[in-house]
Structure formats: C-alpha cells, structure tokens
Amino acid sequence: MIEIKKVSKTIQGTQVLCDIEASLPSGRVTGFSGINGSGKTMLMRVLAGLIRPSSGEVLISGKALWKDISFPESIGFLIEGPAFIGSYTGLENLMMIASIKKKAGMAQVRQAIERVGLDPDDKRRYRKYSLGMKQRLGIALAVMEAPDIVLLDEPTNALDADGVALLEGIVREERARGAAVVLSCHDHEVLERLSDSIYYLQAGRVVRKAEGGAGDAAKEA
Amino acid sequence: MSLYRILAFDLRNGVARHWRRYAAIAAFFCLSVLALFAARKAYLDVYPSSVGPFTLGDCVVGAFSGMKEYVFDPRNPFDFPALWLLTFLLAAYLTLHYPYRDLLGVGRHLVVAAQSRVGWWYAKCLWVLASVGLFYAVCGAVLCLALLLDGGAFTLDVSPRTPGVLAFGHAVLGQPGGIWPLLVLLPLATVALCLLQLFLSLVIKPLPSYLCTVSLLFLSSYFKTPFLLGNYLMAARSEVFITGGMGFAAGAVLAGALIIVSVVAGRAWVQQMDIIEKESIL
Amino acid sequence: MMGDLLALELRKAFHNKWFAMALSVGCFLASVAAWGCFQQFEKSSPWLIDMSKYYYPPSSVSAYGYWMVADASQPAGDLYFLLLPLLAAIPFSWSLLSERRSGYAAHLAARVGKTRYLVAKHAAAFIAGGTAAAVPLILNFVLCICFAPLLVPTVQAITMFGVYEDALWSIFFYNLPLLYCGLRTALVFLFAGLWASAVMALSGMVKSRIALLLLPYLFLVLLRMLEQSILYTLFELREALTPFFYLRTVPIGSQYTSAWVIALEFAVMGAFALAVLLVRRREDFL
C-alpha cells in the first residue's frame, strides 16, 4: 500500500509536481495518465525513491520514504526506458542486478525473461537488441523478484502488438499476485483496460480520478 | 552485505571490463621506464661509467620523480613535468567516469535493490581504492619487468647517483633505503586525489571535475607548498631526498583529511541528490 | 540551405552551457594572469622607468610584453595554455557523437544530406573551439592595456621580453606589434579550431563523450612527455612539438618554435578531419 500525501517537487525553480494526493493499494493497478510533461515520470521517480519531494511525503506500508526508509523495500521499476550494460547478454544483465538482493535465482530470472517473450539463452549482447527487446528486458527486470511494488512508466513504448498483449498479461498476473502496480501509459485504451483506478495529471497536479476497467475484467475472468 | 555485492558488481564492471585501460597504463609505464633509461644515458654521456644498473627503488623514484621546486626566472619559464603529470592524469582518468555513468544507468537499480544510497557511495569509494591499487600493481609489475631486463637489483635502496640522474637539484641528501615514506604516501595521496575528483564529479559532473584535477596537479608542480596535494606525489620534492622537502606526516595528514572530507561530503551529497538524468552530456 | 544549416549549428554551438563553461574558465584564467601582471607592473614600473635612463628603454613595461602569449611569468597563463586543447574541444566537439546516439543526426542528415550536415557540424566545432580559445587572449590584452602603456617593444629590451630572433614572427613583435598580436591570436584560433574539429572527427571511433574529449588531450600530454623525456634527451630534438609551448612566444629551455612543425601539425589535423568527413559521408547513419 502506497500513500502519497501532498507531494510537491520543484526543480530549478519549476514546479513539476504540486500537492499530489493518491492512494495506491496492493493487489490493484493504479494508472496515471496525462500529456507529455504532466509529471507522470517525475511521480514515478518519487515513488521509487530516486528523487526527494520538496514537500509532502510518501508512505510505503506505513513507513515514510526518505525518513524511515531510503527506498521501498520491495520494488521493481521501469522508468524512462531500460538501462543496462551494453556488452552483456540479457540474462547476464538481470543476473548481475539480481545478485544484489539474491531474492531471485537463475530460475526466476530465466522465467522472467521468458515471460516477456525473450529467450534467456540468447547470446546476443544487449547493445544488439532492438528497441522493443530492450523494453521487454526492462519489464522483465521490473518483475523478476516478484516485488510488492511494480512501477511501469510507459511500458508499451516500442512494443509490438504481441508485446503489448504479453505486457497486459504480466500486469494482470502481478495484480493477482497482490503487488501494487503503478502504470503510466499514453495508450488510453490499454490504461483503461488494465487499471482499477486512473489519476489524470495536468501540469503536475491531479485534476481527476476515475475508475478503470481492471476490476470488471477480473470479475469476468 | 549489499555493500560487498555492489562492490563485486563494481569490480566486475568498473575494473575487469576495463582491462584495456590497464593495458594502456602498462604501456605508459613502459614509456616511463624508457624515459628513465634515457635520463641515465644522458647522465652517462656527461659522467661516463658512474651509473650502474638501476635498483627497484631507482625505478620507483624515476617513475614518480616529478620536478624540483620551480623558482621563477624570466630566462627559465615554467616547463610542466609532463611525465609526472600524465601519470596522475591517467590514474584520475581511470576513476573518472564510471560511478557517474553507473548511477544514471544501471546503477539506479542497484541503489534501489541495495536499499541504500550510502552503500552505493561506499562501494564506489572502495572501487576507487581498488582501481588505484591496481594502477600501482600494474606500475610495479612493469618496473619489475624492466629491472629484470636491465639486470638491476630487486631492492628498494636508491643508488646515490639516481637523484643526480633525475636532476633533483643541488640539495640532494641521498638517503639510500629510505623511500618507504614515499611508497606509502604515493598511493595514499593518489586515492585522496581520485576520491576528491569522484566527489566533485557528482557535484559538478565528470568533465569539470577533471579540469579541477588537471589544475590541482599543475598548481602543485608550480608551487611548492604543503597545501597542494601534488607536492607529496613527487619524489623530487620529498624530504627523503631534499632538505626542507615535503614531509611524510604532513602528506599523510593532508591526504587523510582529503579522503575523509571527500567520503563524508560525498555521502551527504549522494543521500540528498536526485537521480534524474538518464545520461548527462559530459 | 548550407547557410541556414551552419547558422543552426553555430546557434547550438554558442548557446550551450559547455561553451559558456569553457569560455568562463578561459576568461577567468586570462583575468587572473592580467591581475598578476598588473601587480608585477606596479612593483617594477617605477624602478624600470627610473633605470631606463641607464639600462632599459621605457618599452620594457609595454603591454605587449605583459600579454599572456608573450608573458611567461604568470601561472594562470601557463595553466591556460595547458588547458587550451581541452577548452577548445569542450564547447562543441562532443555534439556529433551525441546527436548520432540520440538519432538527431539521422533526422538532419535526411533533410539536408550527410555531407552538408557533417561539414556544418565540423565548421561549427571549428568556430566554437577557436572562439573559446581566442576570446580569453583578447580579454587579457584589453586588460593589459588598461594598466600598461601600449609602447612598441624595442630590441634593446629583448632580455625583458624573451622574444629572440629565432622566435616565430619576432620581426613583427618589434616592428608591428599589433599585427603580431593579431597573428598570434589567429594562430591560437586556428589551432583550437582544427583541434576541435579533429576531436569531433574521432566521434565514430570512441563511444563515450568523456573519452572523446579527454583521450586526445592525454595524447597531447603524452607527446609532450615523449618530447621532454625521450626525444630531446636521446635525439636532441629541439623543435617544440606541442601547442602547450609553440602557441606561446617565450622559448622553454633550449626548445624553439618551428613554423614547419606548426604547419605540419595543422595540416595533419585538418587532413584527418577532412578524411574522416569524406569517409563518414558514405557510411550509414545508424
């Protein structure tokens, strides 16, 4: 459960987030929608603990980010596109990052790569990947350790139709597993289908909150 | 625990992956040895048969000789010690870019996974330590190899003529066997220089911080003062060789203070910095 | 179209923070050097003017002698010339690599053609690098004439100036000093421009922008090291090979500035940039 309480952020005199209030429960998909520069990515960065809010606070399971904890204890994210080491394969890249927490072993990492439609035994280096493959690997990184919080910022970027379908499946699985999934996406149809609730951002402010269609889809399923 | 895992990651990605750089360092030290042999040849031309094979101590002193104190004279404009300057510019280059690039790239995931910005910072400080250590290990290996080829003795004693060969100036005392303070101070001051640069690279970005390093080393060679770190990196200005030279204690205190300040200030900076840019321009 | 493209590239070259940084560092060092000379002038000018009745002509304290190209007494001036190749490359040499990686280069090349795009890019790097290097020299000169008289240097004060017969263009220094300053500034501009352009030409061979700017610089320091420690010692090579010294007037040790060496180095830099440009216009822009 994530609670965002009156979070604001000012960078070099420009207010990029303004009094954001939101509640992102576990086992739910919360969507963020808005035009370019509306503050979606910045909010994701705040939730990941990468940037410090100028005011307000973010509570992760009751613990205040930047006060009680430096980062969410169990989180996977894809923010601003994937960032990996170009000279390693996809599997090597994920294994290296997994070695820090040791929460996911080889089996889980391989499974995560397969979930996004990539081949874990692909010997090509990351720099040889296409944009879509890079994006898929980024999604695999976000979910490989079965984190409590999954942040996906524009995950459909560069994905083909199959990729989008796979992504939708992954998001639903993560929701069903009980993770708090936070999604920002330009494709409003995808966002509508996947989210339980959607926050609309404009110039760094939440201007509207609406229900999404994920609950109905889950019931139908 | 996370600290060691990040460090292992750094050693793999920031050291092992950059083996070519260390090969280039080895090639550079070969040139450095060649310069030492050239200096011996020039000395022999003036004082025939007065210099025998170099010892290991001679080679170390030759590789890090620097220049004697510069006293301004209009007829003798300042000529920066290129060999010495390049030695430490290479050490600084080795430790310049990786941490910053890491933090804005894959390092973001490591910081979050490790749950600790401080852990990430300490791992980078230890990585600097390891990189400088390897830099000196490569240097040592090349010097030993050169010594084998030259037929010199594997002793840290410095031959009495060596300060003359390296043009240390008139105030040479020549204390054979007494270069241990220099051997300790060299890596210590190099670590201090690189950690200061690491901290600055986070604050003002890598390229400006490198400009600061070049300037610091230049000013150290121009002014003989105990407050400029580079002075402790020169054998030609060490108290081991000249009266009134730079002392071990002062050097150790300055280097130690710079290390502490850099680590503490860097820790404070990393704890509050926003990890935003995916990749900076420079 | 070429004019518009060049104007666009020049706007990018002159309106970025790295150009501002390089120019600021250069101007700061030029100002510090001028301040040092001013203090020296204040200390020595009464003595020199008094002594001039006996030994030195008044031109000993000429502003031409304090100009940082001709003066070797200020550490700030020495540091400026040590940093000059870096300050020339910082403004814009990284931009081709940057734009190729971001895909921006492909957009522009598709609109105007690869050759035009590359020519404009190199021309902008040349002008921005040259400007970043030359403006501090002009600033320093202006500051020097604020305190020292602009007297034509006389040969009687040759030991004060250190500009001897074998120094490059020394005849102009003692006869047409303003022309001398112009020529020297042009030399620095030309070097900095060619260097910036040659560094840009390395874009395809180096992946990191930091490496692109620093490795060529370290190569120059290496060249100076070879010159100082090996070439001079073993082969008695006396010609200054690096811009750290040949861009200045005062000779270092027994080295001197050779016009042939400068011409050759400039030709090599220019030819390298041109050759890479010709090869690259046939390459795919990936």
PDB file of N, CA and C in Angstrom, chain B residues 14-72:
ATOM      1  N   GLY B  14      33.576  -2.097 -13.361  1.00  0.00           N
ATOM      2  CA  GLY B  14      34.406  -0.898 -13.368  1.00  0.00           C
ATOM      3  C   GLY B  14      35.883  -1.201 -13.401  1.00  0.00           C
ATOM      4  N   VAL B  15      36.266  -2.459 -13.236  1.00  0.00           N
ATOM      5  CA  VAL B  15      37.690  -2.798 -13.293  1.00  0.00           C
ATOM      6  C   VAL B  15      37.937  -3.875 -14.358  1.00  0.00           C
ATOM      7  N   ALA B  16      37.336  -5.049 -14.143  1.00  0.00           N
ATOM      8  CA  ALA B  16      37.616  -6.171 -15.052  1.00  0.00           C
ATOM      9  C   ALA B  16      37.226  -5.835 -16.499  1.00  0.00           C
ATOM     10  N   ARG B  17      36.086  -5.179 -16.656  1.00  0.00           N
ATOM     11  CA  ARG B  17      35.638  -4.845 -18.011  1.00  0.00           C
ATOM     12  C   ARG B  17      36.545  -3.815 -18.679  1.00  0.00           C
ATOM     13  N   HIS B  18      37.303  -3.078 -17.848  1.00  0.00           N
ATOM     14  CA  HIS B  18      38.171  -2.032 -18.383  1.00  0.00           C
ATOM     15  C   HIS B  18      39.623  -2.480 -18.449  1.00  0.00           C
ATOM     16  N   TRP B  19      39.839  -3.774 -18.703  1.00  0.00           N
ATOM     17  CA  TRP B  19      41.208  -4.291 -18.708  1.00  0.00           C
ATOM     18  C   TRP B  19      42.065  -3.591 -19.766  1.00  0.00           C
ATOM     19  N   ARG B  20      41.415  -3.125 -20.824  1.00  0.00           N
ATOM     20  CA  ARG B  20      42.202  -2.452 -21.875  1.00  0.00           C
ATOM     21  C   ARG B  20      42.861  -1.184 -21.322  1.00  0.00           C
ATOM     22  N   ARG B  21      42.142  -0.518 -20.437  1.00  0.00           N
ATOM     23  CA  ARG B  21      42.713   0.699 -19.855  1.00  0.00           C
ATOM     24  C   ARG B  21      43.967   0.377 -19.050  1.00  0.00           C
ATOM     25  N   TYR B  22      43.904  -0.739 -18.343  1.00  0.00           N
ATOM     26  CA  TYR B  22      45.079  -1.118 -17.542  1.00  0.00           C
ATOM     27  C   TYR B  22      46.232  -1.554 -18.447  1.00  0.00           C
ATOM     28  N   ALA B  23      45.892  -2.136 -19.592  1.00  0.00           N
ATOM     29  CA  ALA B  23      46.935  -2.490 -20.560  1.00  0.00           C
ATOM     30  C   ALA B  23      47.596  -1.201 -21.072  1.00  0.00           C
ATOM     31  N   ALA B  24      46.774  -0.172 -21.294  1.00  0.00           N
ATOM     32  CA  ALA B  24      47.320   1.115 -21.740  1.00  0.00           C
ATOM     33  C   ALA B  24      48.203   1.722 -20.650  1.00  0.00           C
ATOM     34  N   ILE B  25      47.790   1.541 -19.391  1.00  0.00           N
ATOM     35  CA  ILE B  25      48.608   2.039 -18.273  1.00  0.00           C
ATOM     36  C   ILE B  25      49.962   1.333 -18.269  1.00  0.00           C
ATOM     37  N   ALA B  26      49.936   0.015 -18.517  1.00  0.00           N
ATOM     38  CA  ALA B  26      51.186  -0.753 -18.559  1.00  0.00           C
ATOM     39  C   ALA B  26      52.082  -0.216 -19.676  1.00  0.00           C
ATOM     40  N   ALA B  27      51.477   0.053 -20.843  1.00  0.00           N
ATOM     41  CA  ALA B  27      52.260   0.590 -21.970  1.00  0.00           C
ATOM     42  C   ALA B  27      52.849   1.950 -21.592  1.00  0.00           C
ATOM     43  N   PHE B  28      52.069   2.739 -20.887  1.00  0.00           N
ATOM     44  CA  PHE B  28      52.564   4.058 -20.482  1.00  0.00           C
ATOM     45  C   PHE B  28      53.758   3.907 -19.537  1.00  0.00           C
ATOM     46  N   PHE B  29      53.654   2.983 -18.589  1.00  0.00           N
ATOM     47  CA  PHE B  29      54.780   2.825 -17.658  1.00  0.00           C
ATOM     48  C   PHE B  29      56.030   2.298 -18.372  1.00  0.00           C
ATOM     49  N   CYS B  30      55.831   1.556 -19.473  1.00  0.00           N
ATOM     50  CA  CYS B  30      56.992   1.147 -20.281  1.00  0.00           C
ATOM     51  C   CYS B  30      57.703   2.391 -20.820  1.00  0.00           C
ATOM     52  N   LEU B  31      56.897   3.352 -21.280  1.00  0.00           N
ATOM     53  CA  LEU B  31      57.490   4.607 -21.767  1.00  0.00           C
ATOM     54  C   LEU B  31      58.171   5.359 -20.630  1.00  0.00           C
ATOM     55  N   SER B  32      57.556   5.272 -19.471  1.00  0.00           N
ATOM     56  CA  SER B  32      58.119   5.941 -18.299  1.00  0.00           C
ATOM     57  C   SER B  32      59.502   5.367 -17.972  1.00  0.00           C
ATOM     58  N   VAL B  33      59.606   4.041 -18.059  1.00  0.00           N
ATOM     59  CA  VAL B  33      60.896   3.390 -17.813  1.00  0.00           C
ATOM     60  C   VAL B  33      61.895   3.804 -18.891  1.00  0.00           C
ATOM     61  N   LEU B  34      61.394   3.884 -20.119  1.00  0.00           N
ATOM     62  CA  LEU B  34      62.267   4.298 -21.230  1.00  0.00           C
ATOM     63  C   LEU B  34      62.821   5.704 -20.962  1.00  0.00           C
ATOM     64  N   ALA B  35      61.978   6.561 -20.416  1.00  0.00           N
ATOM     65  CA  ALA B  35      62.416   7.931 -20.092  1.00  0.00           C
ATOM     66  C   ALA B  35      63.511   7.890 -19.029  1.00  0.00           C
ATOM     67  N   LEU B  36      63.357   6.972 -18.078  1.00  0.00           N
ATOM     68  CA  LEU B  36      64.367   6.841 -17.020  1.00  0.00           C
ATOM     69  C   LEU B  36      65.701   6.389 -17.618  1.00  0.00           C
ATOM     70  N   PHE B  37      65.615   5.415 -18.521  1.00  0.00           N
ATOM     71  CA  PHE B  37      66.837   4.931 -19.165  1.00  0.00           C
ATOM     72  C   PHE B  37      67.469   6.031 -20.028  1.00  0.00           C
ATOM     73  N   ALA B  38      66.606   6.835 -20.650  1.00  0.00           N
ATOM     74  CA  ALA B  38      67.127   7.944 -21.464  1.00  0.00           C
ATOM     75  C   ALA B  38      67.858   8.944 -20.574  1.00  0.00           C
ATOM     76  N   ALA B  39      67.304   9.192 -19.389  1.00  0.00           N
ATOM     77  CA  ALA B  39      67.952  10.116 -18.451  1.00  0.00           C
ATOM     78  C   ALA B  39      69.301   9.553 -18.014  1.00  0.00           C
ATOM     79  N   ARG B  40      69.349   8.231 -17.814  1.00  0.00           N
ATOM     80  CA  ARG B  40      70.626   7.613 -17.413  1.00  0.00           C
ATOM     81  C   ARG B  40      71.653   7.755 -18.529  1.00  0.00           C
ATOM     82  N   LYS B  41      71.173   7.542 -19.768  1.00  0.00           N
ATOM     83  CA  LYS B  41      72.111   7.651 -20.899  1.00  0.00           C
ATOM     84  C   LYS B  41      72.685   9.073 -20.986  1.00  0.00           C
ATOM     85  N   ALA B  42      71.795  10.053 -20.805  1.00  0.00           N
ATOM     86  CA  ALA B  42      72.253  11.442 -20.869  1.00  0.00           C
ATOM     87  C   ALA B  42      73.265  11.715 -19.756  1.00  0.00           C
ATOM     88  N   TYR B  43      73.023  11.130 -18.587  1.00  0.00           N
ATOM     89  CA  TYR B  43      73.926  11.334 -17.454  1.00  0.00           C
ATOM     90  C   TYR B  43      75.283  10.674 -17.731  1.00  0.00           C
ATOM     91  N   LEU B  44      75.186   9.465 -18.319  1.00  0.00           N
ATOM     92  CA  LEU B  44      76.420   8.733 -18.621  1.00  0.00           C
ATOM     93  C   LEU B  44      77.270   9.462 -19.661  1.00  0.00           C
ATOM     94  N   ASP B  45      76.584  10.171 -20.568  1.00  0.00           N
ATOM     95  CA  ASP B  45      77.332  10.927 -21.572  1.00  0.00           C
ATOM     96  C   ASP B  45      78.203  11.994 -20.912  1.00  0.00           C
ATOM     97  N   VAL B  46      77.704  12.526 -19.798  1.00  0.00           N
ATOM     98  CA  VAL B  46      78.454  13.582 -19.101  1.00  0.00           C
ATOM     99  C   VAL B  46      79.428  12.966 -18.092  1.00  0.00           C
ATOM    100  N   TYR B  47      78.916  11.968 -17.338  1.00  0.00           N
ATOM    101  CA  TYR B  47      79.774  11.312 -16.332  1.00  0.00           C
ATOM    102  C   TYR B  47      79.904   9.836 -16.686  1.00  0.00           C
ATOM    103  N   PRO B  48      80.805   9.481 -17.577  1.00  0.00           N
ATOM    104  CA  PRO B  48      80.887   8.098 -18.054  1.00  0.00           C
ATOM    105  C   PRO B  48      81.141   7.109 -16.908  1.00  0.00           C
ATOM    106  N   SER B  49      80.521   5.979 -17.021  1.00  0.00           N
ATOM    107  CA  SER B  49      80.638   4.820 -16.118  1.00  0.00           C
ATOM    108  C   SER B  49      80.424   5.152 -14.643  1.00  0.00           C
ATOM    109  N   SER B  50      79.605   6.155 -14.384  1.00  0.00           N
ATOM    110  CA  SER B  50      79.332   6.455 -12.980  1.00  0.00           C
ATOM    111  C   SER B  50      78.005   5.876 -12.515  1.00  0.00           C
ATOM    112  N   VAL B  51      77.218   5.329 -13.435  1.00  0.00           N
ATOM    113  CA  VAL B  51      75.914   4.796 -13.048  1.00  0.00           C
ATOM    114  C   VAL B  51      75.817   3.338 -13.466  1.00  0.00           C
ATOM    115  N   GLY B  52      75.494   2.486 -12.527  1.00  0.00           N
ATOM    116  CA  GLY B  52      75.313   1.072 -12.828  1.00  0.00           C
ATOM    117  C   GLY B  52      73.858   0.791 -13.138  1.00  0.00           C
ATOM    118  N   PRO B  53      73.467  -0.496 -13.115  1.00  0.00           N
ATOM    119  CA  PRO B  53      72.056  -0.816 -13.340  1.00  0.00           C
ATOM    120  C   PRO B  53      71.194  -0.217 -12.241  1.00  0.00           C
ATOM    121  N   PHE B  54      69.955   0.092 -12.604  1.00  0.00           N
ATOM    122  CA  PHE B  54      69.040   0.660 -11.624  1.00  0.00           C
ATOM    123  C   PHE B  54      68.576  -0.399 -10.626  1.00  0.00           C
ATOM    124  N   THR B  55      68.220   0.054  -9.442  1.00  0.00           N
ATOM    125  CA  THR B  55      67.547  -0.827  -8.484  1.00  0.00           C
ATOM    126  C   THR B  55      66.044  -0.588  -8.611  1.00  0.00           C
ATOM    127  N   LEU B  56      65.256  -1.409  -7.917  1.00  0.00           N
ATOM    128  CA  LEU B  56      63.805  -1.204  -7.945  1.00  0.00           C
ATOM    129  C   LEU B  56      63.456   0.166  -7.365  1.00  0.00           C
ATOM    130  N   GLY B  57      64.190   0.539  -6.307  1.00  0.00           N
ATOM    131  CA  GLY B  57      63.980   1.855  -5.699  1.00  0.00           C
ATOM    132  C   GLY B  57      64.229   2.979  -6.699  1.00  0.00           C
ATOM    133  N   ASP B  58      65.282   2.826  -7.511  1.00  0.00           N
ATOM    134  CA  ASP B  58      65.581   3.835  -8.544  1.00  0.00           C
ATOM    135  C   ASP B  58      64.411   3.960  -9.518  1.00  0.00           C
ATOM    136  N   CYS B  59      63.893   2.796  -9.924  1.00  0.00           N
ATOM    137  CA  CYS B  59      62.793   2.816 -10.911  1.00  0.00           C
ATOM    138  C   CYS B  59      61.565   3.499 -10.331  1.00  0.00           C
ATOM    139  N   VAL B  60      61.256   3.197  -9.065  1.00  0.00           N
ATOM    140  CA  VAL B  60      60.076   3.819  -8.438  1.00  0.00           C
ATOM    141  C   VAL B  60      60.274   5.326  -8.376  1.00  0.00           C
ATOM    142  N   VAL B  61      61.445   5.721  -7.914  1.00  0.00           N
ATOM    143  CA  VAL B  61      61.727   7.158  -7.800  1.00  0.00           C
ATOM    144  C   VAL B  61      61.702   7.821  -9.181  1.00  0.00           C
ATOM    145  N   GLY B  62      62.201   7.104 -10.179  1.00  0.00           N
ATOM    146  CA  GLY B  62      62.206   7.648 -11.539  1.00  0.00           C
ATOM    147  C   GLY B  62      60.802   7.820 -12.089  1.00  0.00           C
ATOM    148  N   ALA B  63      59.933   6.831 -11.821  1.00  0.00           N
ATOM    149  CA  ALA B  63      58.569   6.887 -12.361  1.00  0.00           C
ATOM    150  C   ALA B  63      57.756   8.010 -11.724  1.00  0.00           C
ATOM    151  N   PHE B  64      58.087   8.351 -10.468  1.00  0.00           N
ATOM    152  CA  PHE B  64      57.293   9.368  -9.766  1.00  0.00           C
ATOM    153  C   PHE B  64      58.171  10.545  -9.343  1.00  0.00           C
ATOM    154  N   SER B  65      59.165  10.863 -10.186  1.00  0.00           N
ATOM    155  CA  SER B  65      60.126  11.883  -9.754  1.00  0.00           C
ATOM    156  C   SER B  65      59.509  13.289  -9.711  1.00  0.00           C
ATOM    157  N   GLY B  66      58.677  13.618 -10.679  1.00  0.00           N
ATOM    158  CA  GLY B  66      58.132  14.982 -10.712  1.00  0.00           C
ATOM    159  C   GLY B  66      59.213  15.969 -11.080  1.00  0.00           C
ATOM    160  N   MET B  67      59.234  17.113 -10.425  1.00  0.00           N
ATOM    161  CA  MET B  67      60.277  18.106 -10.710  1.00  0.00           C
ATOM    162  C   MET B  67      60.690  18.812  -9.423  1.00  0.00           C
ATOM    163  N   LYS B  68      61.911  19.302  -9.444  1.00  0.00           N
ATOM    164  CA  LYS B  68      62.356  20.037  -8.260  1.00  0.00           C
ATOM    165  C   LYS B  68      61.580  21.351  -8.167  1.00  0.00           C
ATOM    166  N   GLU B  69      61.702  21.988  -7.036  1.00  0.00           N
ATOM    167  CA  GLU B  69      60.942  23.226  -6.818  1.00  0.00           C
ATOM    168  C   GLU B  69      61.231  24.239  -7.937  1.00  0.00           C
ATOM    169  N   TYR B  70      60.159  24.833  -8.454  1.00  0.00           N
ATOM    170  CA  TYR B  70      60.336  25.825  -9.515  1.00  0.00           C
ATOM    171  C   TYR B  70      60.482  27.205  -8.890  1.00  0.00           C
ATOM    172  N   VAL B  71      61.545  27.863  -9.272  1.00  0.00           N
ATOM    173  CA  VAL B  71      61.743  29.241  -8.816  1.00  0.00           C
ATOM    174  C   VAL B  71      61.674  30.125 -10.054  1.00  0.00           C
ATOM    175  N   PHE B  72      60.772  31.089 -10.025  1.00  0.00           N
ATOM    176  CA  PHE B  72      60.550  31.882 -11.228  1.00  0.00           C
ATOM    177  C   PHE B  72      61.794  32.654 -11.636  1.00  0.00           C
TER     178      PHE B  72
END
